[in-house]
Structure formats: structure tokens, C-alpha cells
Amino acid sequence: MIKEKILNILNKQINEELFSSYLYLSMSNFFSSQNLDGFAKWMRMQSQEEYGHGMKIYDYILQRDGKVVLIKIETPKAVWKSPLEVFQETLKHEQHISACVNNIVNLAIQEKDHATTQFFQWFVGEQVEEEANAINIVEKMKMIGDNKSGIFMLDRELGRRQ
Ligand code: FEO
């Protein structure tokens, strides 16, 4: 049986992942309103990925015979100053999620919950990737600056995400 402390932090993490999904959907919506369809597609796919992360934890709780508790998802921000600001916020948000994942692993080790420790190794690796992707886009955007054709080309590049 899964310990209460672990169950609580996992249920909180489902909410974090679903909020991430909601936040990235809001960013996608913002990009669509700016006619930046490639960025919008990238964010929409990111939103789906986050939903998948939430459901991975959801299924894990069920597998461990725990109770999933769904809590209120906050309203995400809807307007940003620039595409750069959107991706800077994405990076900041992913760093926050990495910290959440690390806290879960720390607690799982402390509580000697080997199954949760092992299950969350996947998230540890995923966060390295998530942060690297956001850093890469932020760096490219900084290089481009206000150059419209540069933004257009990056929009096309990100729109190729499968
Ligand atoms: Fe599920 Fe982007 O962290």
C-alpha cells in the first residue's frame, strides 16, 4: 500500500502537470492570436505531452491501489509581451517542475518507497530534456531579437514538431 505522504505529493503533481498542460494551451492560444501558427502548434503539442505526464502519474497511483484526487486547476496567464517572454516563462516553469520532481524523489527515498523512486526516474530524465528544449528556443530567440524574418523562420521550424 502506498503511504499517505507519497500519495499526497503524487496527487499534487498530477495537478502540476495538468496546470502545465493548461498553461501551454494558453500560450498556444496566444500564439494563434498573433498568427504565429508554428509556435502555436509546438505549444499545443507540449500541452498534450503535459496531459500525458499527468495521466502517467494518475495510472501509477491506480496501479499502487491509491486514490486519485483531482483538485482545482488555476487559470493560466493569457497575454505575454513577446514570443521571447513566452519561452522564458516556459523555461522558468520547467525549472519549477524539475524542482517538484526532485522533491518527490527525495521524499520517496526518505520513505523507502523504492517503486516510486524508480518510477520517477523517467520524470528526472524527461525534465533534463524539457529544460534543454526551452533553453535552446530561448537562446535562438535572443539571437534573432526583433528580426521579423528570423521569427518567421523559427516559427516554421517549431511548426515541424511531430
Ligand atoms: Fe511535465 Fe514539462 O513537465
mmCIF file with all atom_site columns, N, CA and C in Angstrom, residues 88-162:
data_model
loop_
_atom_site.group_PDB
_atom_site.id
_atom_site.type_symbol
_atom_site.label_atom_id
_atom_site.label_alt_id
_atom_site.label_comp_id
_atom_site.label_asym_id
_atom_site.label_entity_id
_atom_site.label_seq_id
_atom_site.pdbx_PDB_ins_code
_atom_site.Cartn_x
_atom_site.Cartn_y
_atom_site.Cartn_z
_atom_site.occupancy
_atom_site.B_iso_or_equiv
_atom_site.pdbx_formal_charge
_atom_site.auth_seq_id
_atom_site.auth_comp_id
_atom_site.auth_asym_id
_atom_site.auth_atom_id
_atom_site.pdbx_PDB_model_num
ATOM 1   N N  . GLN A 1 88  ? 10.709 32.220 -22.205 1.00 0.00 ? 88  GLN A N  1
ATOM 2   C CA . GLN A 1 88  ? 11.436 32.409 -20.945 1.00 0.00 ? 88  GLN A CA 1
ATOM 3   C C  . GLN A 1 88  ? 10.581 31.900 -19.787 1.00 0.00 ? 88  GLN A C  1
ATOM 4   N N  . GLU A 1 89  ? 9.275  32.154 -19.908 1.00 0.00 ? 89  GLU A N  1
ATOM 5   C CA . GLU A 1 89  ? 8.382  31.677 -18.863 1.00 0.00 ? 89  GLU A CA 1
ATOM 6   C C  . GLU A 1 89  ? 8.258  30.154 -18.901 1.00 0.00 ? 89  GLU A C  1
ATOM 7   N N  . THR A 1 90  ? 8.299  29.602 -20.107 1.00 0.00 ? 90  THR A N  1
ATOM 8   C CA . THR A 1 90  ? 8.274  28.138 -20.247 1.00 0.00 ? 90  THR A CA 1
ATOM 9   C C  . THR A 1 90  ? 9.474  27.529 -19.521 1.00 0.00 ? 90  THR A C  1
ATOM 10  N N  . LEU A 1 91  ? 10.642 28.121 -19.734 1.00 0.00 ? 91  LEU A N  1
ATOM 11  C CA . LEU A 1 91  ? 11.857 27.615 -19.089 1.00 0.00 ? 91  LEU A CA 1
ATOM 12  C C  . LEU A 1 91  ? 11.723 27.706 -17.572 1.00 0.00 ? 91  LEU A C  1
ATOM 13  N N  . LYS A 1 92  ? 11.260 28.858 -17.094 1.00 0.00 ? 92  LYS A N  1
ATOM 14  C CA . LYS A 1 92  ? 11.090 29.041 -15.651 1.00 0.00 ? 92  LYS A CA 1
ATOM 15  C C  . LYS A 1 92  ? 10.114 28.003 -15.081 1.00 0.00 ? 92  LYS A C  1
ATOM 16  N N  . HIS A 1 93  ? 9.044  27.766 -15.845 1.00 0.00 ? 93  HIS A N  1
ATOM 17  C CA . HIS A 1 93  ? 8.051  26.800 -15.392 1.00 0.00 ? 93  HIS A CA 1
ATOM 18  C C  . HIS A 1 93  ? 8.640  25.386 -15.354 1.00 0.00 ? 93  HIS A C  1
ATOM 19  N N  . GLU A 1 94  ? 9.412  25.035 -16.372 1.00 0.00 ? 94  GLU A N  1
ATOM 20  C CA . GLU A 1 94  ? 10.031 23.698 -16.383 1.00 0.00 ? 94  GLU A CA 1
ATOM 21  C C  . GLU A 1 94  ? 11.025 23.531 -15.244 1.00 0.00 ? 94  GLU A C  1
ATOM 22  N N  . GLN A 1 95  ? 11.727 24.622 -14.882 1.00 0.00 ? 95  GLN A N  1
ATOM 23  C CA . GLN A 1 95  ? 12.654 24.545 -13.746 1.00 0.00 ? 95  GLN A CA 1
ATOM 24  C C  . GLN A 1 95  ? 11.874 24.294 -12.460 1.00 0.00 ? 95  GLN A C  1
ATOM 25  N N  . HIS A 1 96  ? 10.695 24.905 -12.379 1.00 0.00 ? 96  HIS A N  1
ATOM 26  C CA . HIS A 1 96  ? 9.822  24.667 -11.223 1.00 0.00 ? 96  HIS A CA 1
ATOM 27  C C  . HIS A 1 96  ? 9.376  23.201 -11.188 1.00 0.00 ? 96  HIS A C  1
ATOM 28  N N  . ILE A 1 97  ? 8.993  22.667 -12.348 1.00 0.00 ? 97  ILE A N  1
ATOM 29  C CA . ILE A 1 97  ? 8.559  21.261 -12.408 1.00 0.00 ? 97  ILE A CA 1
ATOM 30  C C  . ILE A 1 97  ? 9.713  20.319 -12.048 1.00 0.00 ? 97  ILE A C  1
ATOM 31  N N  . SER A 1 98  ? 10.918 20.654 -12.499 1.00 0.00 ? 98  SER A N  1
ATOM 32  C CA . SER A 1 98  ? 12.089 19.826 -12.141 1.00 0.00 ? 98  SER A CA 1
ATOM 33  C C  . SER A 1 98  ? 12.261 19.798 -10.621 1.00 0.00 ? 98  SER A C  1
ATOM 34  N N  . ALA A 1 99  ? 12.061 20.968 -9.990  1.00 0.00 ? 99  ALA A N  1
ATOM 35  C CA . ALA A 1 99  ? 12.190 21.029 -8.524  1.00 0.00 ? 99  ALA A CA 1
ATOM 36  C C  . ALA A 1 99  ? 11.118 20.154 -7.866  1.00 0.00 ? 99  ALA A C  1
ATOM 37  N N  . CYS A 1 100 ? 9.902  20.169 -8.423  1.00 0.00 ? 100 CYS A N  1
ATOM 38  C CA . CYS A 1 100 ? 8.817  19.321 -7.878  1.00 0.00 ? 100 CYS A CA 1
ATOM 39  C C  . CYS A 1 100 ? 9.204  17.844 -7.992  1.00 0.00 ? 100 CYS A C  1
ATOM 40  N N  . VAL A 1 101 ? 9.730  17.464 -9.165  1.00 0.00 ? 101 VAL A N  1
ATOM 41  C CA . VAL A 1 101 ? 10.118 16.065 -9.405  1.00 0.00 ? 101 VAL A CA 1
ATOM 42  C C  . VAL A 1 101 ? 11.223 15.662 -8.418  1.00 0.00 ? 101 VAL A C  1
ATOM 43  N N  . ASN A 1 102 ? 12.193 16.549 -8.231  1.00 0.00 ? 102 ASN A N  1
ATOM 44  C CA . ASN A 1 102 ? 13.279 16.246 -7.286  1.00 0.00 ? 102 ASN A CA 1
ATOM 45  C C  . ASN A 1 102 ? 12.739 16.067 -5.861  1.00 0.00 ? 102 ASN A C  1
ATOM 46  N N  . ASN A 1 103 ? 11.774 16.907 -5.483  1.00 0.00 ? 103 ASN A N  1
ATOM 47  C CA . ASN A 1 103 ? 11.176 16.772 -4.140  1.00 0.00 ? 103 ASN A CA 1
ATOM 48  C C  . ASN A 1 103 ? 10.485 15.425 -3.980  1.00 0.00 ? 103 ASN A C  1
ATOM 49  N N  . ILE A 1 104 ? 9.817  14.979 -5.046  1.00 0.00 ? 104 ILE A N  1
ATOM 50  C CA . ILE A 1 104 ? 9.125  13.685 -4.980  1.00 0.00 ? 104 ILE A CA 1
ATOM 51  C C  . ILE A 1 104 ? 10.149 12.557 -4.789  1.00 0.00 ? 104 ILE A C  1
ATOM 52  N N  . VAL A 1 105 ? 11.230 12.613 -5.579  1.00 0.00 ? 105 VAL A N  1
ATOM 53  C CA . VAL A 1 105 ? 12.250 11.563 -5.467  1.00 0.00 ? 105 VAL A CA 1
ATOM 54  C C  . VAL A 1 105 ? 12.881 11.601 -4.061  1.00 0.00 ? 105 VAL A C  1
ATOM 55  N N  . ASN A 1 106 ? 13.159 12.812 -3.556  1.00 0.00 ? 106 ASN A N  1
ATOM 56  C CA . ASN A 1 106 ? 13.738 12.923 -2.208  1.00 0.00 ? 106 ASN A CA 1
ATOM 57  C C  . ASN A 1 106 ? 12.822 12.299 -1.161  1.00 0.00 ? 106 ASN A C  1
ATOM 58  N N  . LEU A 1 107 ? 11.520 12.596 -1.272  1.00 0.00 ? 107 LEU A N  1
ATOM 59  C CA . LEU A 1 107 ? 10.563 12.054 -0.301  1.00 0.00 ? 107 LEU A CA 1
ATOM 60  C C  . LEU A 1 107 ? 10.461 10.528 -0.440  1.00 0.00 ? 107 LEU A C  1
ATOM 61  N N  . ALA A 1 108 ? 10.440 10.060 -1.691  1.00 0.00 ? 108 ALA A N  1
ATOM 62  C CA . ALA A 1 108 ? 10.325 8.613  -1.932  1.00 0.00 ? 108 ALA A CA 1
ATOM 63  C C  . ALA A 1 108 ? 11.531 7.876  -1.337  1.00 0.00 ? 108 ALA A C  1
ATOM 64  N N  . ILE A 1 109 ? 12.721 8.476  -1.465  1.00 0.00 ? 109 ILE A N  1
ATOM 65  C CA . ILE A 1 109 ? 13.933 7.858  -0.898  1.00 0.00 ? 109 ILE A CA 1
ATOM 66  C C  . ILE A 1 109 ? 13.829 7.862  0.636   1.00 0.00 ? 109 ILE A C  1
ATOM 67  N N  . GLN A 1 110 ? 13.427 9.010  1.162   1.00 0.00 ? 110 GLN A N  1
ATOM 68  C CA . GLN A 1 110 ? 13.278 9.153  2.616   1.00 0.00 ? 110 GLN A CA 1
ATOM 69  C C  . GLN A 1 110 ? 12.281 8.138  3.187   1.00 0.00 ? 110 GLN A C  1
ATOM 70  N N  . GLU A 1 111 ? 11.199 7.908  2.439   1.00 0.00 ? 111 GLU A N  1
ATOM 71  C CA . GLU A 1 111 ? 10.148 6.987  2.910   1.00 0.00 ? 111 GLU A CA 1
ATOM 72  C C  . GLU A 1 111 ? 10.424 5.542  2.486   1.00 0.00 ? 111 GLU A C  1
ATOM 73  N N  . LYS A 1 112 ? 11.578 5.321  1.874   1.00 0.00 ? 112 LYS A N  1
ATOM 74  C CA . LYS A 1 112 ? 11.984 3.987  1.402   1.00 0.00 ? 112 LYS A CA 1
ATOM 75  C C  . LYS A 1 112 ? 10.945 3.376  0.450   1.00 0.00 ? 112 LYS A C  1
ATOM 76  N N  . ASP A 1 113 ? 10.335 4.243  -0.358  1.00 0.00 ? 113 ASP A N  1
ATOM 77  C CA . ASP A 1 113 ? 9.366  3.777  -1.372  1.00 0.00 ? 113 ASP A CA 1
ATOM 78  C C  . ASP A 1 113 ? 10.149 3.570  -2.683  1.00 0.00 ? 113 ASP A C  1
ATOM 79  N N  . HIS A 1 114 ? 10.683 2.362  -2.818  1.00 0.00 ? 114 HIS A N  1
ATOM 80  C CA . HIS A 1 114 ? 11.559 2.079  -3.966  1.00 0.00 ? 114 HIS A CA 1
ATOM 81  C C  . HIS A 1 114 ? 10.808 2.143  -5.295  1.00 0.00 ? 114 HIS A C  1
ATOM 82  N N  . ALA A 1 115 ? 9.548  1.726  -5.280  1.00 0.00 ? 115 ALA A N  1
ATOM 83  C CA . ALA A 1 115 ? 8.755  1.732  -6.517  1.00 0.00 ? 115 ALA A CA 1
ATOM 84  C C  . ALA A 1 115 ? 8.596  3.159  -7.047  1.00 0.00 ? 115 ALA A C  1
ATOM 85  N N  . THR A 1 116 ? 8.264  4.092  -6.133  1.00 0.00 ? 116 THR A N  1
ATOM 86  C CA . THR A 1 116 ? 8.081  5.484  -6.559  1.00 0.00 ? 116 THR A CA 1
ATOM 87  C C  . THR A 1 116 ? 9.414  6.103  -6.968  1.00 0.00 ? 116 THR A C  1
ATOM 88  N N  . THR A 1 117 ? 10.466 5.762  -6.214  1.00 0.00 ? 117 THR A N  1
ATOM 89  C CA . THR A 1 117 ? 11.806 6.267  -6.567  1.00 0.00 ? 117 THR A CA 1
ATOM 90  C C  . THR A 1 117 ? 12.131 5.835  -7.993  1.00 0.00 ? 117 THR A C  1
ATOM 91  N N  . GLN A 1 118 ? 11.889 4.582  -8.300  1.00 0.00 ? 118 GLN A N  1
ATOM 92  C CA . GLN A 1 118 ? 12.221 4.081  -9.639  1.00 0.00 ? 118 GLN A CA 1
ATOM 93  C C  . GLN A 1 118 ? 11.284 4.670  -10.703 1.00 0.00 ? 118 GLN A C  1
ATOM 94  N N  . PHE A 1 119 ? 10.013 4.724  -10.394 1.00 0.00 ? 119 PHE A N  1
ATOM 95  C CA . PHE A 1 119 ? 9.025  5.250  -11.356 1.00 0.00 ? 119 PHE A CA 1
ATOM 96  C C  . PHE A 1 119 ? 9.372  6.686  -11.753 1.00 0.00 ? 119 PHE A C  1
ATOM 97  N N  . PHE A 1 120 ? 9.826  7.473  -10.780 1.00 0.00 ? 120 PHE A N  1
ATOM 98  C CA . PHE A 1 120 ? 10.102 8.888  -11.074 1.00 0.00 ? 120 PHE A CA 1
ATOM 99  C C  . PHE A 1 120 ? 11.433 9.147  -11.775 1.00 0.00 ? 120 PHE A C  1
ATOM 100 N N  . GLN A 1 121 ? 12.235 8.099  -11.940 1.00 0.00 ? 121 GLN A N  1
ATOM 101 C CA . GLN A 1 121 ? 13.482 8.300  -12.697 1.00 0.00 ? 121 GLN A CA 1
ATOM 102 C C  . GLN A 1 121 ? 13.163 8.745  -14.126 1.00 0.00 ? 121 GLN A C  1
ATOM 103 N N  . TRP A 1 122 ? 12.072 8.237  -14.665 1.00 0.00 ? 122 TRP A N  1
ATOM 104 C CA . TRP A 1 122 ? 11.664 8.641  -16.019 1.00 0.00 ? 122 TRP A CA 1
ATOM 105 C C  . TRP A 1 122 ? 11.420 10.159 -16.066 1.00 0.00 ? 122 TRP A C  1
ATOM 106 N N  . PHE A 1 123 ? 10.773 10.679 -15.036 1.00 0.00 ? 123 PHE A N  1
ATOM 107 C CA . PHE A 1 123 ? 10.479 12.124 -14.994 1.00 0.00 ? 123 PHE A CA 1
ATOM 108 C C  . PHE A 1 123 ? 11.763 12.942 -14.828 1.00 0.00 ? 123 PHE A C  1
ATOM 109 N N  . VAL A 1 124 ? 12.719 12.399 -14.071 1.00 0.00 ? 124 VAL A N  1
ATOM 110 C CA . VAL A 1 124 ? 14.000 13.093 -13.886 1.00 0.00 ? 124 VAL A CA 1
ATOM 111 C C  . VAL A 1 124 ? 14.656 13.293 -15.253 1.00 0.00 ? 124 VAL A C  1
ATOM 112 N N  . GLY A 1 125 ? 14.695 12.221 -16.045 1.00 0.00 ? 125 GLY A N  1
ATOM 113 C CA . GLY A 1 125 ? 15.288 12.302 -17.385 1.00 0.00 ? 125 GLY A CA 1
ATOM 114 C C  . GLY A 1 125 ? 14.505 13.214 -18.309 1.00 0.00 ? 125 GLY A C  1
ATOM 115 N N  . GLU A 1 126 ? 13.193 13.123 -18.223 1.00 0.00 ? 126 GLU A N  1
ATOM 116 C CA . GLU A 1 126 ? 12.311 13.935 -19.062 1.00 0.00 ? 126 GLU A CA 1
ATOM 117 C C  . GLU A 1 126 ? 12.539 15.429 -18.779 1.00 0.00 ? 126 GLU A C  1
ATOM 118 N N  . GLN A 1 127 ? 12.740 15.771 -17.518 1.00 0.00 ? 127 GLN A N  1
ATOM 119 C CA . GLN A 1 127 ? 12.940 17.183 -17.159 1.00 0.00 ? 127 GLN A CA 1
ATOM 120 C C  . GLN A 1 127 ? 14.238 17.743 -17.727 1.00 0.00 ? 127 GLN A C  1
ATOM 121 N N  . VAL A 1 128 ? 15.270 16.896 -17.822 1.00 0.00 ? 128 VAL A N  1
ATOM 122 C CA . VAL A 1 128 ? 16.529 17.348 -18.424 1.00 0.00 ? 128 VAL A CA 1
ATOM 123 C C  . VAL A 1 128 ? 16.229 17.758 -19.873 1.00 0.00 ? 128 VAL A C  1
ATOM 124 N N  . GLU A 1 129 ? 15.447 16.924 -20.550 1.00 0.00 ? 129 GLU A N  1
ATOM 125 C CA . GLU A 1 129 ? 15.074 17.192 -21.945 1.00 0.00 ? 129 GLU A CA 1
ATOM 126 C C  . GLU A 1 129 ? 14.197 18.444 -22.067 1.00 0.00 ? 129 GLU A C  1
ATOM 127 N N  . GLU A 1 130 ? 13.217 18.541 -21.193 1.00 0.00 ? 130 GLU A N  1
ATOM 128 C CA . GLU A 1 130 ? 12.281 19.672 -21.237 1.00 0.00 ? 130 GLU A CA 1
ATOM 129 C C  . GLU A 1 130 ? 13.014 21.007 -21.040 1.00 0.00 ? 130 GLU A C  1
ATOM 130 N N  . GLU A 1 131 ? 13.922 21.037 -20.071 1.00 0.00 ? 131 GLU A N  1
ATOM 131 C CA . GLU A 1 131 ? 14.671 22.274 -19.824 1.00 0.00 ? 131 GLU A CA 1
ATOM 132 C C  . GLU A 1 131 ? 15.591 22.579 -21.002 1.00 0.00 ? 131 GLU A C  1
ATOM 133 N N  . ALA A 1 132 ? 16.237 21.550 -21.540 1.00 0.00 ? 132 ALA A N  1
ATOM 134 C CA . ALA A 1 132 ? 17.153 21.750 -22.675 1.00 0.00 ? 132 ALA A CA 1
ATOM 135 C C  . ALA A 1 132 ? 16.402 22.317 -23.881 1.00 0.00 ? 132 ALA A C  1
ATOM 136 N N  . ASN A 1 133 ? 15.209 21.800 -24.161 1.00 0.00 ? 133 ASN A N  1
ATOM 137 C CA . ASN A 1 133 ? 14.412 22.306 -25.286 1.00 0.00 ? 133 ASN A CA 1
ATOM 138 C C  . ASN A 1 133 ? 14.080 23.781 -25.108 1.00 0.00 ? 133 ASN A C  1
ATOM 139 N N  . ALA A 1 134 ? 13.649 24.138 -23.892 1.00 0.00 ? 134 ALA A N  1
ATOM 140 C CA . ALA A 1 134 ? 13.265 25.530 -23.642 1.00 0.00 ? 134 ALA A CA 1
ATOM 141 C C  . ALA A 1 134 ? 14.484 26.445 -23.737 1.00 0.00 ? 134 ALA A C  1
ATOM 142 N N  . ILE A 1 135 ? 15.622 26.012 -23.182 1.00 0.00 ? 135 ILE A N  1
ATOM 143 C CA . ILE A 1 135 ? 16.858 26.821 -23.246 1.00 0.00 ? 135 ILE A CA 1
ATOM 144 C C  . ILE A 1 135 ? 17.235 27.060 -24.701 1.00 0.00 ? 135 ILE A C  1
ATOM 145 N N  . ASN A 1 136 ? 17.165 26.001 -25.493 1.00 0.00 ? 136 ASN A N  1
ATOM 146 C CA . ASN A 1 136 ? 17.527 26.084 -26.908 1.00 0.00 ? 136 ASN A CA 1
ATOM 147 C C  . ASN A 1 136 ? 16.678 27.136 -27.642 1.00 0.00 ? 136 ASN A C  1
ATOM 148 N N  . ILE A 1 137 ? 15.380 27.137 -27.392 1.00 0.00 ? 137 ILE A N  1
ATOM 149 C CA . ILE A 1 137 ? 14.486 28.091 -28.068 1.00 0.00 ? 137 ILE A CA 1
ATOM 150 C C  . ILE A 1 137 ? 14.743 29.514 -27.563 1.00 0.00 ? 137 ILE A C  1
ATOM 151 N N  . VAL A 1 138 ? 14.925 29.669 -26.245 1.00 0.00 ? 138 VAL A N  1
ATOM 152 C CA . VAL A 1 138 ? 15.204 30.996 -25.680 1.00 0.00 ? 138 VAL A CA 1
ATOM 153 C C  . VAL A 1 138 ? 16.478 31.562 -26.299 1.00 0.00 ? 138 VAL A C  1
ATOM 154 N N  . GLU A 1 139 ? 17.510 30.733 -26.397 1.00 0.00 ? 139 GLU A N  1
ATOM 155 C CA . GLU A 1 139 ? 18.792 31.204 -26.959 1.00 0.00 ? 139 GLU A CA 1
ATOM 156 C C  . GLU A 1 139 ? 18.624 31.640 -28.416 1.00 0.00 ? 139 GLU A C  1
ATOM 157 N N  . LYS A 1 140 ? 17.891 30.839 -29.191 1.00 0.00 ? 140 LYS A N  1
ATOM 158 C CA . LYS A 1 140 ? 17.657 31.195 -30.596 1.00 0.00 ? 140 LYS A CA 1
ATOM 159 C C  . LYS A 1 140 ? 16.898 32.518 -30.684 1.00 0.00 ? 140 LYS A C  1
ATOM 160 N N  . MET A 1 141 ? 15.892 32.678 -29.844 1.00 0.00 ? 141 MET A N  1
ATOM 161 C CA . MET A 1 141 ? 15.086 33.902 -29.878 1.00 0.00 ? 141 MET A CA 1
ATOM 162 C C  . MET A 1 141 ? 15.901 35.121 -29.499 1.00 0.00 ? 141 MET A C  1
ATOM 163 N N  . LYS A 1 142 ? 16.816 34.945 -28.565 1.00 0.00 ? 142 LYS A N  1
ATOM 164 C CA . LYS A 1 142 ? 17.677 36.068 -28.172 1.00 0.00 ? 142 LYS A CA 1
ATOM 165 C C  . LYS A 1 142 ? 18.564 36.469 -29.347 1.00 0.00 ? 142 LYS A C  1
ATOM 166 N N  . MET A 1 143 ? 19.058 35.477 -30.102 1.00 0.00 ? 143 MET A N  1
ATOM 167 C CA . MET A 1 143 ? 19.902 35.746 -31.262 1.00 0.00 ? 143 MET A CA 1
ATOM 168 C C  . MET A 1 143 ? 19.115 36.512 -32.330 1.00 0.00 ? 143 MET A C  1
ATOM 169 N N  . ILE A 1 144 ? 17.867 36.098 -32.521 1.00 0.00 ? 144 ILE A N  1
ATOM 170 C CA . ILE A 1 144 ? 17.009 36.692 -33.551 1.00 0.00 ? 144 ILE A CA 1
ATOM 171 C C  . ILE A 1 144 ? 16.612 38.132 -33.199 1.00 0.00 ? 144 ILE A C  1
ATOM 172 N N  . GLY A 1 145 ? 16.348 38.371 -31.918 1.00 0.00 ? 145 GLY A N  1
ATOM 173 C CA . GLY A 1 145 ? 15.921 39.693 -31.465 1.00 0.00 ? 145 GLY A CA 1
ATOM 174 C C  . GLY A 1 145 ? 14.622 40.117 -32.144 1.00 0.00 ? 145 GLY A C  1
ATOM 175 N N  . ASP A 1 146 ? 14.603 41.333 -32.678 1.00 0.00 ? 146 ASP A N  1
ATOM 176 C CA . ASP A 1 146 ? 13.374 41.850 -33.300 1.00 0.00 ? 146 ASP A CA 1
ATOM 177 C C  . ASP A 1 146 ? 13.296 41.550 -34.796 1.00 0.00 ? 146 ASP A C  1
ATOM 178 N N  . ASN A 1 147 ? 14.244 40.790 -35.298 1.00 0.00 ? 147 ASN A N  1
ATOM 179 C CA . ASN A 1 147 ? 14.292 40.485 -36.727 1.00 0.00 ? 147 ASN A CA 1
ATOM 180 C C  . ASN A 1 147 ? 13.069 39.644 -37.154 1.00 0.00 ? 147 ASN A C  1
ATOM 181 N N  . LYS A 1 148 ? 12.182 40.274 -37.946 1.00 0.00 ? 148 LYS A N  1
ATOM 182 C CA . LYS A 1 148 ? 10.907 39.627 -38.311 1.00 0.00 ? 148 LYS A CA 1
ATOM 183 C C  . LYS A 1 148 ? 11.113 38.349 -39.122 1.00 0.00 ? 148 LYS A C  1
ATOM 184 N N  . SER A 1 149 ? 12.073 38.379 -40.065 1.00 0.00 ? 149 SER A N  1
ATOM 185 C CA . SER A 1 149 ? 12.250 37.173 -40.882 1.00 0.00 ? 149 SER A CA 1
ATOM 186 C C  . SER A 1 149 ? 12.839 36.031 -40.040 1.00 0.00 ? 149 SER A C  1
ATOM 187 N N  . GLY A 1 150 ? 13.630 36.388 -39.028 1.00 0.00 ? 150 GLY A N  1
ATOM 188 C CA . GLY A 1 150 ? 14.153 35.365 -38.117 1.00 0.00 ? 150 GLY A CA 1
ATOM 189 C C  . GLY A 1 150 ? 13.026 34.699 -37.339 1.00 0.00 ? 150 GLY A C  1
ATOM 190 N N  . ILE A 1 151 ? 12.094 35.508 -36.852 1.00 0.00 ? 151 ILE A N  1
ATOM 191 C CA . ILE A 1 151 ? 10.927 34.982 -36.112 1.00 0.00 ? 151 ILE A CA 1
ATOM 192 C C  . ILE A 1 151 ? 10.116 34.078 -37.043 1.00 0.00 ? 151 ILE A C  1
ATOM 193 N N  . PHE A 1 152 ? 9.928  34.538 -38.275 1.00 0.00 ? 152 PHE A N  1
ATOM 194 C CA . PHE A 1 152 ? 9.164  33.770 -39.257 1.00 0.00 ? 152 PHE A CA 1
ATOM 195 C C  . PHE A 1 152 ? 9.811  32.390 -39.482 1.00 0.00 ? 152 PHE A C  1
ATOM 196 N N  . MET A 1 153 ? 11.147 32.385 -39.606 1.00 0.00 ? 153 MET A N  1
ATOM 197 C CA . MET A 1 153 ? 11.844 31.113 -39.847 1.00 0.00 ? 153 MET A CA 1
ATOM 198 C C  . MET A 1 153 ? 11.780 30.178 -38.638 1.00 0.00 ? 153 MET A C  1
ATOM 199 N N  . LEU A 1 154 ? 11.914 30.746 -37.441 1.00 0.00 ? 154 LEU A N  1
ATOM 200 C CA . LEU A 1 154 ? 11.836 29.907 -36.233 1.00 0.00 ? 154 LEU A CA 1
ATOM 201 C C  . LEU A 1 154 ? 10.410 29.361 -36.049 1.00 0.00 ? 154 LEU A C  1
ATOM 202 N N  . ASP A 1 155 ? 9.431  30.201 -36.400 1.00 0.00 ? 155 ASP A N  1
ATOM 203 C CA . ASP A 1 155 ? 8.035  29.758 -36.327 1.00 0.00 ? 155 ASP A CA 1
ATOM 204 C C  . ASP A 1 155 ? 7.829  28.536 -37.236 1.00 0.00 ? 155 ASP A C  1
ATOM 205 N N  . ARG A 1 156 ? 8.425  28.602 -38.423 1.00 0.00 ? 156 ARG A N  1
ATOM 206 C CA . ARG A 1 156 ? 8.321  27.467 -39.362 1.00 0.00 ? 156 ARG A CA 1
ATOM 207 C C  . ARG A 1 156 ? 9.019  26.231 -38.809 1.00 0.00 ? 156 ARG A C  1
ATOM 208 N N  . GLU A 1 157 ? 10.201 26.466 -38.219 1.00 0.00 ? 157 GLU A N  1
ATOM 209 C CA . GLU A 1 157 ? 10.988 25.335 -37.675 1.00 0.00 ? 157 GLU A CA 1
ATOM 210 C C  . GLU A 1 157 ? 10.221 24.635 -36.535 1.00 0.00 ? 157 GLU A C  1
ATOM 211 N N  . LEU A 1 158 ? 9.677  25.406 -35.605 1.00 0.00 ? 158 LEU A N  1
ATOM 212 C CA . LEU A 1 158 ? 8.979  24.802 -34.475 1.00 0.00 ? 158 LEU A CA 1
ATOM 213 C C  . LEU A 1 158 ? 7.664  24.146 -34.909 1.00 0.00 ? 158 LEU A C  1
ATOM 214 N N  . GLY A 1 159 ? 7.114  24.664 -35.994 1.00 0.00 ? 159 GLY A N  1
ATOM 215 C CA . GLY A 1 159 ? 5.872  24.095 -36.528 1.00 0.00 ? 159 GLY A CA 1
ATOM 216 C C  . GLY A 1 159 ? 6.064  22.708 -37.134 1.00 0.00 ? 159 GLY A C  1
ATOM 217 N N  . ARG A 1 160 ? 7.318  22.303 -37.302 1.00 0.00 ? 160 ARG A N  1
ATOM 218 C CA . ARG A 1 160 ? 7.587  20.955 -37.848 1.00 0.00 ? 160 ARG A CA 1
ATOM 219 C C  . ARG A 1 160 ? 7.583  19.886 -36.758 1.00 0.00 ? 160 ARG A C  1
ATOM 220 N N  . ARG A 1 161 ? 7.389  20.306 -35.517 1.00 0.00 ? 161 ARG A N  1
ATOM 221 C CA . ARG A 1 161 ? 7.377  19.319 -34.417 1.00 0.00 ? 161 ARG A CA 1
ATOM 222 C C  . ARG A 1 161 ? 6.308  18.257 -34.670 1.00 0.00 ? 161 ARG A C  1
ATOM 223 N N  . GLN A 1 162 ? 6.701  16.989 -34.518 1.00 0.00 ? 162 GLN A N  1
ATOM 224 C CA . GLN A 1 162 ? 5.745  15.874 -34.720 1.00 0.00 ? 162 GLN A CA 1
ATOM 225 C C  . GLN A 1 162 ? 5.339  15.271 -33.385 1.00 0.00 ? 162 GLN A C  1
#
